[in-house]
Coordinates of C-alpha atoms in Angstrom, one line a residue:
Chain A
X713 CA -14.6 -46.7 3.2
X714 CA -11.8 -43.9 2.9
X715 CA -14.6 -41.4 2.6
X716 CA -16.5 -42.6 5.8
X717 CA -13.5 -42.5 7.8
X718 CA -12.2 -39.1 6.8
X719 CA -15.9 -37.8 8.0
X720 CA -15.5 -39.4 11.1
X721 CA -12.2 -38.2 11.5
X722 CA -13.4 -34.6 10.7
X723 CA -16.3 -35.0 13.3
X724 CA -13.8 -35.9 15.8
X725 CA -12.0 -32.9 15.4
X726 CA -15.5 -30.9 15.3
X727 CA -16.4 -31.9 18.6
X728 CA -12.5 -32.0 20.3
X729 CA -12.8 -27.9 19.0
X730 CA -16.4 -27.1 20.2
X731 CA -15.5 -28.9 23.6
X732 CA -12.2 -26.2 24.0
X733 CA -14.0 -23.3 22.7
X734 CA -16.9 -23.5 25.7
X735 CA -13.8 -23.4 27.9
X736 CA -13.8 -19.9 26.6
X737 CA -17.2 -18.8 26.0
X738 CA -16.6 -14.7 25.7
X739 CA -14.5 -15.6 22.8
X740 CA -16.8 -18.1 21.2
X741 CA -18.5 -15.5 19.1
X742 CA -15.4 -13.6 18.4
X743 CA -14.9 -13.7 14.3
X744 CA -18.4 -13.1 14.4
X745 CA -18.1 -9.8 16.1
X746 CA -15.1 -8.8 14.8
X747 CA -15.8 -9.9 10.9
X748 CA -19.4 -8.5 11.4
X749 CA -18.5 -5.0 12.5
X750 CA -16.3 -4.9 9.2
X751 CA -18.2 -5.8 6.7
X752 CA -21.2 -3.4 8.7
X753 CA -18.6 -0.7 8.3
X754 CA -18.3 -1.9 4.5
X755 CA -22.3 -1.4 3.9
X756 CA -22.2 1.5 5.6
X757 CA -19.4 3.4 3.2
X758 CA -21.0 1.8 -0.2
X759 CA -24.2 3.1 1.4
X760 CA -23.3 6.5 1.4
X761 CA -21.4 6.7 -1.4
X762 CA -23.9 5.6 -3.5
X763 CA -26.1 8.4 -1.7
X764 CA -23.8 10.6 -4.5
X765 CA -23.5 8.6 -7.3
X766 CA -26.0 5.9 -9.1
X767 CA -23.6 3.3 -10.3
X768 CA -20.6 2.3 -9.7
X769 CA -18.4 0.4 -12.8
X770 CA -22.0 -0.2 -14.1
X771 CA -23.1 -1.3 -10.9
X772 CA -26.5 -0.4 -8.6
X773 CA -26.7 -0.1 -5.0
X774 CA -28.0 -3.5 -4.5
X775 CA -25.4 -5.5 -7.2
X776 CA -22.8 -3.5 -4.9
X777 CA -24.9 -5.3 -1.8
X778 CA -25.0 -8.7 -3.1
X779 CA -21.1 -8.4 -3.9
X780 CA -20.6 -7.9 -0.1
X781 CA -22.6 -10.3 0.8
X782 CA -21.3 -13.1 -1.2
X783 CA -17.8 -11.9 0.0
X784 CA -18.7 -12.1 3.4
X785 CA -20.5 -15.6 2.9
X786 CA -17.1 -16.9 1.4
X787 CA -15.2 -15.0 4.3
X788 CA -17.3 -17.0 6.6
X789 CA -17.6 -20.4 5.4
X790 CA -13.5 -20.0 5.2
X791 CA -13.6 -19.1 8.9
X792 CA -15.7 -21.3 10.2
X793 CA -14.1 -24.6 8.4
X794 CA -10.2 -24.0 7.6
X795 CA -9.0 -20.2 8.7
X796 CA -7.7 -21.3 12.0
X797 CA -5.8 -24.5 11.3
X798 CA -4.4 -23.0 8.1
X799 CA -3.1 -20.2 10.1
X800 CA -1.3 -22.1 12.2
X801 CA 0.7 -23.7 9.8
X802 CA 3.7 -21.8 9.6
X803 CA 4.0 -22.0 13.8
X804 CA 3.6 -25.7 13.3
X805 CA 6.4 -25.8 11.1
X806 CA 8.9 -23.3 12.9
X807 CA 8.3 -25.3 15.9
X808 CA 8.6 -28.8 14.9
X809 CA 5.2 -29.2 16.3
X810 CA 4.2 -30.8 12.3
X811 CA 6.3 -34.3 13.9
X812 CA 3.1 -34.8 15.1
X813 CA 1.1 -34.3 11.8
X814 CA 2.7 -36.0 9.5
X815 CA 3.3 -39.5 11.8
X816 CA -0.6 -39.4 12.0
X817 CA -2.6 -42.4 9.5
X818 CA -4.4 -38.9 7.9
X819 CA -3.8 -36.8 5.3
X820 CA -1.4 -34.2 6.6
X821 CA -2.9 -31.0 5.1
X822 CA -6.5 -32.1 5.8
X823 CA -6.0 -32.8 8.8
X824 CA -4.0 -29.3 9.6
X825 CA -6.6 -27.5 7.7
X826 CA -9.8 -28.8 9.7
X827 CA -8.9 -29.3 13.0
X828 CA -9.8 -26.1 14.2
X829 CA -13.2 -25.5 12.5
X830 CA -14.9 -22.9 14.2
X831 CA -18.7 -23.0 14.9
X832 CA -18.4 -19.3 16.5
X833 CA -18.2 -18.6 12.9
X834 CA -22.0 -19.8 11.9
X835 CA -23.8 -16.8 12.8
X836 CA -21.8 -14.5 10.0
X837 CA -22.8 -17.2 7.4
X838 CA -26.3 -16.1 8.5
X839 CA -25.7 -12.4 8.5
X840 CA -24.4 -13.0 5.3
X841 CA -27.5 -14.6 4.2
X842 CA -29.3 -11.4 5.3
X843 CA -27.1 -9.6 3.2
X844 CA -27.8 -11.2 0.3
X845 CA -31.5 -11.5 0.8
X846 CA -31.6 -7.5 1.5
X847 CA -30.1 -6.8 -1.5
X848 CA -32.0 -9.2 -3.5
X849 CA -35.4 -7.9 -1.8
X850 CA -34.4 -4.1 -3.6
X851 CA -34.9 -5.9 -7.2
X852 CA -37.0 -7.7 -9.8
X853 CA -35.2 -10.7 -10.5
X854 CA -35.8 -14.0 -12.0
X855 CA -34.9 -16.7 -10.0
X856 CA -34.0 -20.0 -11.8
X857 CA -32.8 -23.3 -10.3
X858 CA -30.0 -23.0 -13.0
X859 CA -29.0 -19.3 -11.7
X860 CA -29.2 -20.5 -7.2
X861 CA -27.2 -24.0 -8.3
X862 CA -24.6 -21.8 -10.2
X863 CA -24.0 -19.5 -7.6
X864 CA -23.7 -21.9 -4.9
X865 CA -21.2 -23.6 -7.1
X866 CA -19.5 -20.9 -7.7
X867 CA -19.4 -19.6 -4.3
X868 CA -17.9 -23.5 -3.0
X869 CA -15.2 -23.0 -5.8
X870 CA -14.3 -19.9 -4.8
X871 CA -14.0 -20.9 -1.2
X872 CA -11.5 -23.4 -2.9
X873 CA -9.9 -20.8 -4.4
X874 CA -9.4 -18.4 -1.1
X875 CA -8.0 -21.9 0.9
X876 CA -5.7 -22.5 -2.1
X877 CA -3.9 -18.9 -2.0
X878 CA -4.0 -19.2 2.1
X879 CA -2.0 -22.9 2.0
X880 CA 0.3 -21.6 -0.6
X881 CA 1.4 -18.6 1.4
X882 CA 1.8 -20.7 4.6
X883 CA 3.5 -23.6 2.8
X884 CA 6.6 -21.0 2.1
X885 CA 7.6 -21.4 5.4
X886 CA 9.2 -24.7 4.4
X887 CA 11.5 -23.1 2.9
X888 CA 12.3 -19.5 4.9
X889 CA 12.4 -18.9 8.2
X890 CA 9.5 -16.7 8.8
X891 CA 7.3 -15.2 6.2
X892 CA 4.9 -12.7 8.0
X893 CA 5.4 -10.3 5.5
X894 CA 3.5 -12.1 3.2
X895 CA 1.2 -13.1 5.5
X896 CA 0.3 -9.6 6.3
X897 CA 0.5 -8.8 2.1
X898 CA -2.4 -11.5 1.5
X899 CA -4.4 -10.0 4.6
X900 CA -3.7 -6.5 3.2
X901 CA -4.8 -7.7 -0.2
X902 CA -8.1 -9.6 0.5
X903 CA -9.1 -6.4 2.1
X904 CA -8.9 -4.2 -0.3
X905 CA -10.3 -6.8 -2.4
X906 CA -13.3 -7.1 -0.4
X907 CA -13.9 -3.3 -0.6
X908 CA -13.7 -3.3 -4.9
X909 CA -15.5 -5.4 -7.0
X910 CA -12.8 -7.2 -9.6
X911 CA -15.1 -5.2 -12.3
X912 CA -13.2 -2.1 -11.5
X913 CA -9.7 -3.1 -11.9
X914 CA -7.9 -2.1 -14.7
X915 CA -4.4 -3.2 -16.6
X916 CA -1.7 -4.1 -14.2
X917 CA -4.4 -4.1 -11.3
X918 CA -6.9 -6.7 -13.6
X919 CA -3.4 -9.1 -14.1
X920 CA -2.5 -8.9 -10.3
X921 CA -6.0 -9.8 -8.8
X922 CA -7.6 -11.7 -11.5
X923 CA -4.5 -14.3 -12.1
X924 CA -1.7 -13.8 -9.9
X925 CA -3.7 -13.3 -6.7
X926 CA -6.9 -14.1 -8.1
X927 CA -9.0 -12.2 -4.8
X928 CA -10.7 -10.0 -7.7
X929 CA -12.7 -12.6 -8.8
X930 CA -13.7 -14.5 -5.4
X931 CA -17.2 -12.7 -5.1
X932 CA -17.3 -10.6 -8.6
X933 CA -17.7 -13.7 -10.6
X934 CA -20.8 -15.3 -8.5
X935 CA -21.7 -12.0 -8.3
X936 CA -21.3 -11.1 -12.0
X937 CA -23.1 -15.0 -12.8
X938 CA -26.0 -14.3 -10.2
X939 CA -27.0 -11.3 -12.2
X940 CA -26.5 -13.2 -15.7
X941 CA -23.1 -10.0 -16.6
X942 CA -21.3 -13.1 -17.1
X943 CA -20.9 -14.9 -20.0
X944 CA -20.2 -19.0 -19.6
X945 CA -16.3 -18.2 -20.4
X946 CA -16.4 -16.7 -17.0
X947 CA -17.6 -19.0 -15.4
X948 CA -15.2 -21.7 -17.1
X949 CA -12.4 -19.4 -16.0
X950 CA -13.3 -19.7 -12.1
X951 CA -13.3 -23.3 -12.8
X952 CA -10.0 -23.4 -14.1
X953 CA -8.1 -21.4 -12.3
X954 CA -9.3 -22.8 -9.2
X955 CA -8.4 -26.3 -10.5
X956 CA -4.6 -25.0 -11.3
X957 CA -4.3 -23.6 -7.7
X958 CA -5.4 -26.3 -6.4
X959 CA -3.0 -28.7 -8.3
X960 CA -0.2 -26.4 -7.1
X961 CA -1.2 -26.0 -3.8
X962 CA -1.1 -30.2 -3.8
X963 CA 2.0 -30.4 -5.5
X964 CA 3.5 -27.4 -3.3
X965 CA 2.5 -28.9 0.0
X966 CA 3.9 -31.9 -0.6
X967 CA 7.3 -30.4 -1.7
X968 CA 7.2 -28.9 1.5
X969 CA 6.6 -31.7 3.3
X970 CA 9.6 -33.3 1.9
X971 CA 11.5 -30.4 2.4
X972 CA 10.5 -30.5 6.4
X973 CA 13.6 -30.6 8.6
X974 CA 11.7 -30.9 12.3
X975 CA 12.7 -28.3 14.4
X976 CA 12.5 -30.4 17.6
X977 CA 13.8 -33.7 16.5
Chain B
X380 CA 10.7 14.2 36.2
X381 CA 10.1 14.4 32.2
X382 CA 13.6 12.9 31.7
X383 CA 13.2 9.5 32.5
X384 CA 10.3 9.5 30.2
X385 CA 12.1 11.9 27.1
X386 CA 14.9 8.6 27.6
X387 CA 12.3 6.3 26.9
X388 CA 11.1 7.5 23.9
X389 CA 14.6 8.6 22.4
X390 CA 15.2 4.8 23.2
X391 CA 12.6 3.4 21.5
X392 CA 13.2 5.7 18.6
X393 CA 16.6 3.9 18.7
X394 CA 15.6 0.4 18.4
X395 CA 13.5 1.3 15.6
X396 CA 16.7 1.7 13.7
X397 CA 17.2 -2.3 14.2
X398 CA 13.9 -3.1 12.9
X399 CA 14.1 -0.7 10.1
X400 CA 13.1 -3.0 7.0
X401 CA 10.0 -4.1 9.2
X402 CA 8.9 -0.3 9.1
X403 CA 9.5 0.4 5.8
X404 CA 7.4 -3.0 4.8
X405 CA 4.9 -1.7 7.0
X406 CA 4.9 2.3 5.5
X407 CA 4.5 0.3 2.3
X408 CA 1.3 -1.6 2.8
X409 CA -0.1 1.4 3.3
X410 CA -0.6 1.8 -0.4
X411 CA -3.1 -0.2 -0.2
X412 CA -5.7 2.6 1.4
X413 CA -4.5 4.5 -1.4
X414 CA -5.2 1.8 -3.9
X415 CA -8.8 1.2 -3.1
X416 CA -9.5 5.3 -3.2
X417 CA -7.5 5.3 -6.8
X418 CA -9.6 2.0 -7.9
X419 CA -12.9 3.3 -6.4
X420 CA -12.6 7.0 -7.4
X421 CA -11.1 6.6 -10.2
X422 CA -14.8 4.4 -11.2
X423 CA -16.4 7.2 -9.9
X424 CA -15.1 10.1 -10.9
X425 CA -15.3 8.8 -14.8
X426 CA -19.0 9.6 -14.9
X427 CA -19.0 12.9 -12.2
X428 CA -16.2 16.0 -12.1
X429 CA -17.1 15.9 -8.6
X430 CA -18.2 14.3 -5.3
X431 CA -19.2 15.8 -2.7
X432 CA -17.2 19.2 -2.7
X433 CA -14.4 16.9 -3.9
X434 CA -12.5 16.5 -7.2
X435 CA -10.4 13.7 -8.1
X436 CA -7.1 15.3 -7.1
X437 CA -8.5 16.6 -4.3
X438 CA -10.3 13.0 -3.0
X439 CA -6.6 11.7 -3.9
X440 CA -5.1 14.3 -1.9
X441 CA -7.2 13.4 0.9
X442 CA -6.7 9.8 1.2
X443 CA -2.6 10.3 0.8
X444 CA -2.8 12.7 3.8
X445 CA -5.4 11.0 5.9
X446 CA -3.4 7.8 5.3
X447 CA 0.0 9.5 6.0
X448 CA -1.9 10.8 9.4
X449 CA -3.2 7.3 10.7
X450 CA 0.5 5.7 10.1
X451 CA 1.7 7.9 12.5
X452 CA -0.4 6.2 15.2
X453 CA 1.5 3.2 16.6
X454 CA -1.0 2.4 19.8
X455 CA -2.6 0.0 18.7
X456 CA 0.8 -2.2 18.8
X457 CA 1.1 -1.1 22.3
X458 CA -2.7 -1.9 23.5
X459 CA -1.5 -5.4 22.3
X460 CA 1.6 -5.3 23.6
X461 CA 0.0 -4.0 27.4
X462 CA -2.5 -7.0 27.2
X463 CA 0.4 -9.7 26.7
X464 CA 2.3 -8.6 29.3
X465 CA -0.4 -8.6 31.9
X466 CA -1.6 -11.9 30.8
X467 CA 2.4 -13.4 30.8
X468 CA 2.7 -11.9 34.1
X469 CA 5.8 -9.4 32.8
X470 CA 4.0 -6.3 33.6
X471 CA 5.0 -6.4 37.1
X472 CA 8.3 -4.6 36.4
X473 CA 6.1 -1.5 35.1
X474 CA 4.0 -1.9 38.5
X475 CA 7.6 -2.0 40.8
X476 CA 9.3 0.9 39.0
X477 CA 8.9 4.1 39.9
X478 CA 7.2 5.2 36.4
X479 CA 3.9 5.7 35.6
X480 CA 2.7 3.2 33.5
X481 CA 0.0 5.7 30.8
X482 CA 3.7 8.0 30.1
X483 CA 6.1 5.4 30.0
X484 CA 3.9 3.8 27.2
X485 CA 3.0 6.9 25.7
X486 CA 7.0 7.4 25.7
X487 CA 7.6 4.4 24.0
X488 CA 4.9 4.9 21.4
X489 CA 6.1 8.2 21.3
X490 CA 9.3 6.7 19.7
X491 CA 8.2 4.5 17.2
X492 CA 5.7 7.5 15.7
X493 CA 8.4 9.8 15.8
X494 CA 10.7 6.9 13.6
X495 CA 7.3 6.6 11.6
X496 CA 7.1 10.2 11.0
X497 CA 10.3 10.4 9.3
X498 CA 10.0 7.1 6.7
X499 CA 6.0 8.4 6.3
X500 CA 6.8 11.5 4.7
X501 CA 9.1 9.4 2.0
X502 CA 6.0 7.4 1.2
X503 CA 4.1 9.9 0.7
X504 CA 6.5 12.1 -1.2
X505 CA 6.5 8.3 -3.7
X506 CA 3.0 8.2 -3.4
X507 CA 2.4 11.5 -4.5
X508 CA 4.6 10.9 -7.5
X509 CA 3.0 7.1 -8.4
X510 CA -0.5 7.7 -8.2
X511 CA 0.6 11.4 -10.2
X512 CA -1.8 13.6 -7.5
X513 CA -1.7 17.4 -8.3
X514 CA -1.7 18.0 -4.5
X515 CA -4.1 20.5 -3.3
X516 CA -2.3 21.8 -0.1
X517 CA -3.1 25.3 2.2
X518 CA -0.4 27.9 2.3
X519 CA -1.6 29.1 5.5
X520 CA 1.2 28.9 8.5
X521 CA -1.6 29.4 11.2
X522 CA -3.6 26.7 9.4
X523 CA -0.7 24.3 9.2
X524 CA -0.1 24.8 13.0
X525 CA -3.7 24.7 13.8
X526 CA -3.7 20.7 11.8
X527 CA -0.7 19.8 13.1
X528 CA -1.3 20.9 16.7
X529 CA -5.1 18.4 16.2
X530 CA -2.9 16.1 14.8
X531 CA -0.8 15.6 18.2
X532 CA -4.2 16.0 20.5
X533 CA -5.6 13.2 18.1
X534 CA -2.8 10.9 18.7
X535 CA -2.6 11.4 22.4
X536 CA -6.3 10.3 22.6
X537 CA -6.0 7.4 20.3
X538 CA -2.9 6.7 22.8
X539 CA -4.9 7.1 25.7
X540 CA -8.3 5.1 24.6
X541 CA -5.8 1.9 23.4
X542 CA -4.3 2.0 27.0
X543 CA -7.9 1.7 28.3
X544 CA -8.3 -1.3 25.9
X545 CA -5.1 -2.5 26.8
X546 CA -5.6 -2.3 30.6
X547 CA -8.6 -3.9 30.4
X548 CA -6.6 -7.4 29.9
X549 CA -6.1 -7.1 34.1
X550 CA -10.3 -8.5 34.0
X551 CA -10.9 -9.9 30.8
X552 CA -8.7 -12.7 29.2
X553 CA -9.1 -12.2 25.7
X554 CA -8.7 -8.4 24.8
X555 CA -7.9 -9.1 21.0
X556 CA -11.9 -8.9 20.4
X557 CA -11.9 -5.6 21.8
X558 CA -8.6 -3.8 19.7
X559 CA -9.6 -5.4 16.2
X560 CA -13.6 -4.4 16.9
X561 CA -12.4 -1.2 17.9
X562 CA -10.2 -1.0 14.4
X563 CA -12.7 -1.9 12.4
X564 CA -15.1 0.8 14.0
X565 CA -12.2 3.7 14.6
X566 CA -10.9 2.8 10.8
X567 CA -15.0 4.1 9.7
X568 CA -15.3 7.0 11.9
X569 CA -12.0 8.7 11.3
X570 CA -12.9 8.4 7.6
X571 CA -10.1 6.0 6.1
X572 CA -12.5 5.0 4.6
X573 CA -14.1 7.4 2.9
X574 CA -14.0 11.1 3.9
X575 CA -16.6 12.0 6.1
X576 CA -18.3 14.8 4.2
X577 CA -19.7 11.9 2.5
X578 CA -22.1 10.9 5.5
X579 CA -25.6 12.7 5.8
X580 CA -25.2 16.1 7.7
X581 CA -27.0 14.4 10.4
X582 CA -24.3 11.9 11.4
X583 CA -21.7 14.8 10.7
X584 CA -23.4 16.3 13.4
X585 CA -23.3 14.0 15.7
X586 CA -19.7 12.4 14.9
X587 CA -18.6 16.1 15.3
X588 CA -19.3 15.1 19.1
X589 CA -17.0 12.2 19.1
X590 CA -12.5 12.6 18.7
X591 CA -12.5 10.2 15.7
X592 CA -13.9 13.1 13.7
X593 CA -11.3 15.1 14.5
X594 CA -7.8 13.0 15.0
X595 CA -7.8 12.2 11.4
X596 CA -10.5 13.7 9.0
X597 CA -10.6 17.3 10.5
X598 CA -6.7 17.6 10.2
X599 CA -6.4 16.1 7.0
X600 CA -9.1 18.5 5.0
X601 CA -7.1 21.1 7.3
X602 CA -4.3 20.4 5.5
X603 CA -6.0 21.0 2.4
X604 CA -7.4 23.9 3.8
X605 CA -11.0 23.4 4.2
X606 CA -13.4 23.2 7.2
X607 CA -11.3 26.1 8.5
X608 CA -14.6 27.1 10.8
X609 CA -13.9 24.1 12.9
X610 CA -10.5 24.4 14.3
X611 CA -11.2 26.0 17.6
X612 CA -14.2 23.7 18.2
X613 CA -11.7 20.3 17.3
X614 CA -9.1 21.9 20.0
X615 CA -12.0 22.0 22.9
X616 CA -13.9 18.7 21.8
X617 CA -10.4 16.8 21.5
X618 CA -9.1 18.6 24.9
X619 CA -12.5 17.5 26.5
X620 CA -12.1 14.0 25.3
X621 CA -8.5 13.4 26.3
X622 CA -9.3 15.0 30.1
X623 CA -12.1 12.3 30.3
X624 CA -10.0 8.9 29.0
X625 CA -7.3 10.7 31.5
X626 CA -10.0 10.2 34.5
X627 CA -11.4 7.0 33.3
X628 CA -7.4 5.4 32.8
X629 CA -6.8 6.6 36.1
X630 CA -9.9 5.1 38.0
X631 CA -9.6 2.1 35.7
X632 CA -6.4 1.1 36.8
X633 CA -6.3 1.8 40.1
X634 CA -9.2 -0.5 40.5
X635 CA -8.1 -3.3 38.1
X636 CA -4.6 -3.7 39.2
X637 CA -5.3 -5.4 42.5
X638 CA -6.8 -8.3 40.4
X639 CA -3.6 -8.6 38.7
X640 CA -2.1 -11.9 39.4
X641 CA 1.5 -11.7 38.4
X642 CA 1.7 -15.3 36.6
X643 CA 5.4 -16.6 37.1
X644 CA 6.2 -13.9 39.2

């Protein structure tokens, strides 16, 4: 009953965002253009480099591919379902604007988190798909239903993962006034972790981005299963981290919630 | 007549001082550019002495000086910065004044770069030092001038193509596409990426055409004093470019100002 009306819920809020986003049809396909031309650029400079060299941290031309292409997918899934409401969290917050949240008969972070799902998004799920087909279409590779339902589970839980770190960040501004400096870190951050596979990192680097601010492993470890470089304590790894940030990220939230002090009322 | 405008920028320079721990946050985020080449590099250079011409040190070099280069250029902040105040309606005041728009900007930009400039060469003097770069840096005076003298032409054209962006707010309603396409693209073809002796000579041929090769890449392997054939064809290309965005501002926004609506005026 619970689950039926949180999908109707959601679907309400699908169509409420699709109906204001045709009010402003040039920006529709905005993340698409925008996120497309930089992960384009990203080919492009892995494609040249590997013009000089033959692998990279053990890695070919088309692993290097599919890495980009699963990080993109991730990227674009995030986008399309929770990048914009979670964004708009700390304004919500400074504002007082969460009153009208947290009276509703929902779940307060879901429905923050999916109200502004963008379908302008779709099309770089797509292009990701090319991605990943392109770079599969340069090898011999056995594909098993085991190997495509691992991946696609690992890919969901790292999407988990990436909505985790994102709520976590935003939920500090419960407690500070404004924390765009962060903000900016984490976008700082997942770009250079979409640039280097988490294979590369080294010492205080491998710490950092494989447990602190686990972006290392977001598209390494589906990466690193797809192409069997993984062993099953990988994969158990994603599974648990995820699981602790998302624990925290509940338990955070909610501390935040009760440390909410409405700015307007 | 170049008072008023020398005022504006020692101005701006001034309220940088207020904002000082927001520069310095910013100057250090740029690490991360320098991150990615020590993480990706570093992977490389294990298996190769060199790249492309380049060894280690040198690609390090590179990157700290190409990185110290693109900090110093603060127009994208203004393109934004343009675009909200002709969408507010508060860019009438620049309209009633007797000032002209592109130099007051360029003033104020002027400013913050020069504030930049001084916190830059700190971070770099740190970076040097962290990432342990045996720097690789000409001796030649002539040369020195030659990059710096790119380095200024560079900036005024990156100025001058972000007012066009910026400008373009007076038709279009949602400029952000166009600034953060345009980053993703300018961020490739200056080679903050990678450097741009990496492409195929074909490209390098043809991107010799364009200013991006020259406001970043062509001063920074300057500066390490290579590609000293190029200098006098970087002056005319970049001179030819910045009298061509001067024409195309000044027809722009003569036309596009009358569709200005003033909102709340």
């Amino acid at each position: 009953m619970r689950l039926i009306m949180t999908m109707r819920f959601t679907y309400m809020l699908f169509k409420m965002k699709l109906s204001r986003n045709m009010a402003f049809r040039f920006s529709f396909f905005g993340v698409f253009f925008v996120d497309g031309t930089m992960f384009l650029v990203q080919l492009l400079m892995f494609n040249y480099i590997y013009a000089h060299v033959e692998t990279i941290g053990g890695w070919s031309r088309e692993q290097m591919l599919f890495f980009i292409g699963t990080f993109s997918l991730i990227n674009a899934l995030n986008m399309m379902l929770c990048f914009f409401g979670v964004i708009s969290i700390p304004e919500k917050i400074r504002s007082g604007k969460l009153d009208l949240y947290i009276t509703k008969p929902v779940n307060t972070l879901f429905y923050l988190s999916f109200e502004n799902i963008d379908i302008g998004s779709l099309p770089l799920v797509l292009a990701s798909g090319c991605i990943l087909g392109y770079s599969i279409s340069g090898m011999v590779i056995q594909f098993t239903a085991f190997k495509i339902l691992g991946y696609i589970v690992l890919v969901l839980t790292m999407l988990v993962l990436h909505y985790d770190i994102m709520v976590i960040i935003r939920t500090i501004t419960f407690f500070v006034i404004r924390a765009t400096g962060l903000e900016r870190l984490e976008g700082e951050l997942i770009t250079l972790c979409m640039k280097i596979p988490g294979i590369l990192f080294k010492g205080g680097f491998k710490i950092l981005f494989y447990l602190l601010l686990p972006y290392g492993i977001m598209a390494t470890i589906p990466t690193q299963f797809f192409f069997e470089a993984m062993s099953l304590s990988g994969f158990v790894y994603a599974i648990a981290i995820t699981f602790i940030f998302t624990c925290f990220t509940l338990w955070f939230f909610r501390l935040g919630i009760k440390n909410y002090k409405s700015a307007s009322s | 007549m170049f008072k008023k405008y020398s005022e504006v920028l020692k101005l701006y320079f001034k309220v940088q001082m207020m904002y000082r721990f927001d520069i310095i946050v910013n100057i250090a985020f740029g690490i991360s550019k320098i991150v990615l080449a020590y993480v990706l590099w570093g992977a490389i250079f294990e298996q190769r002495d060199t790249v492309a011409g380049f060894t280690f040190d040198g690609m390090m070099t590179y990157y700290i000086i190409s990185s110290f280069i693109l900090q110093l250029d603060q127009s994208t902040a203004t393109a934004e910065q343009i675009a909200s105040e002709i969408r507010e309606g508060q860019f009438s005041k620049y309209i009633i004044k007797p000032i002209n728009s592109f130099m007051y900007f360029t003033s104020k930009t002027a400013g913050v770069s020069v504030f930049m400039l001084i916190f830059n060469i700190i971070a770099t003097l740190v970076w040097l030092l962290v990432f342990k770069v045996n720097i690789q840096l000409t001796e030649s005076i002539y040369v020195i001038f030659a990059g710096v003298g790119m380095c200024l032409l560079g900036l005024l054209f990156m100025m001058q193509l972000n007012f066009f962006i910026g400008i373009l707010a007076f038709k279009f309603i949602d400029t952000w596409l166009f600034i953060m396409i345009k980053d993703n693209l300018v961020q490739f073809l200056t080679g903050a990426f990678i450097p741009l002796a990496i492409l195929p000579t074909s490209i390098l041929n043809v991107l010799r055409f364009s200013p991006f090769y020259y406001t970043s890449y062509l001063p920074s392997m300057l500066f390490v004093g290579q590609n000293l054939n190029e200098i006098g064809a970087g002056v005319i290309v970049l001179l030819a470019w910045n009298t061509i965005f001067w024409i195309i501002n000044k027809l722009t926004y003569s036309q596009l100002k009358f569709q200005y609506e003033g909102v709340g005026v």
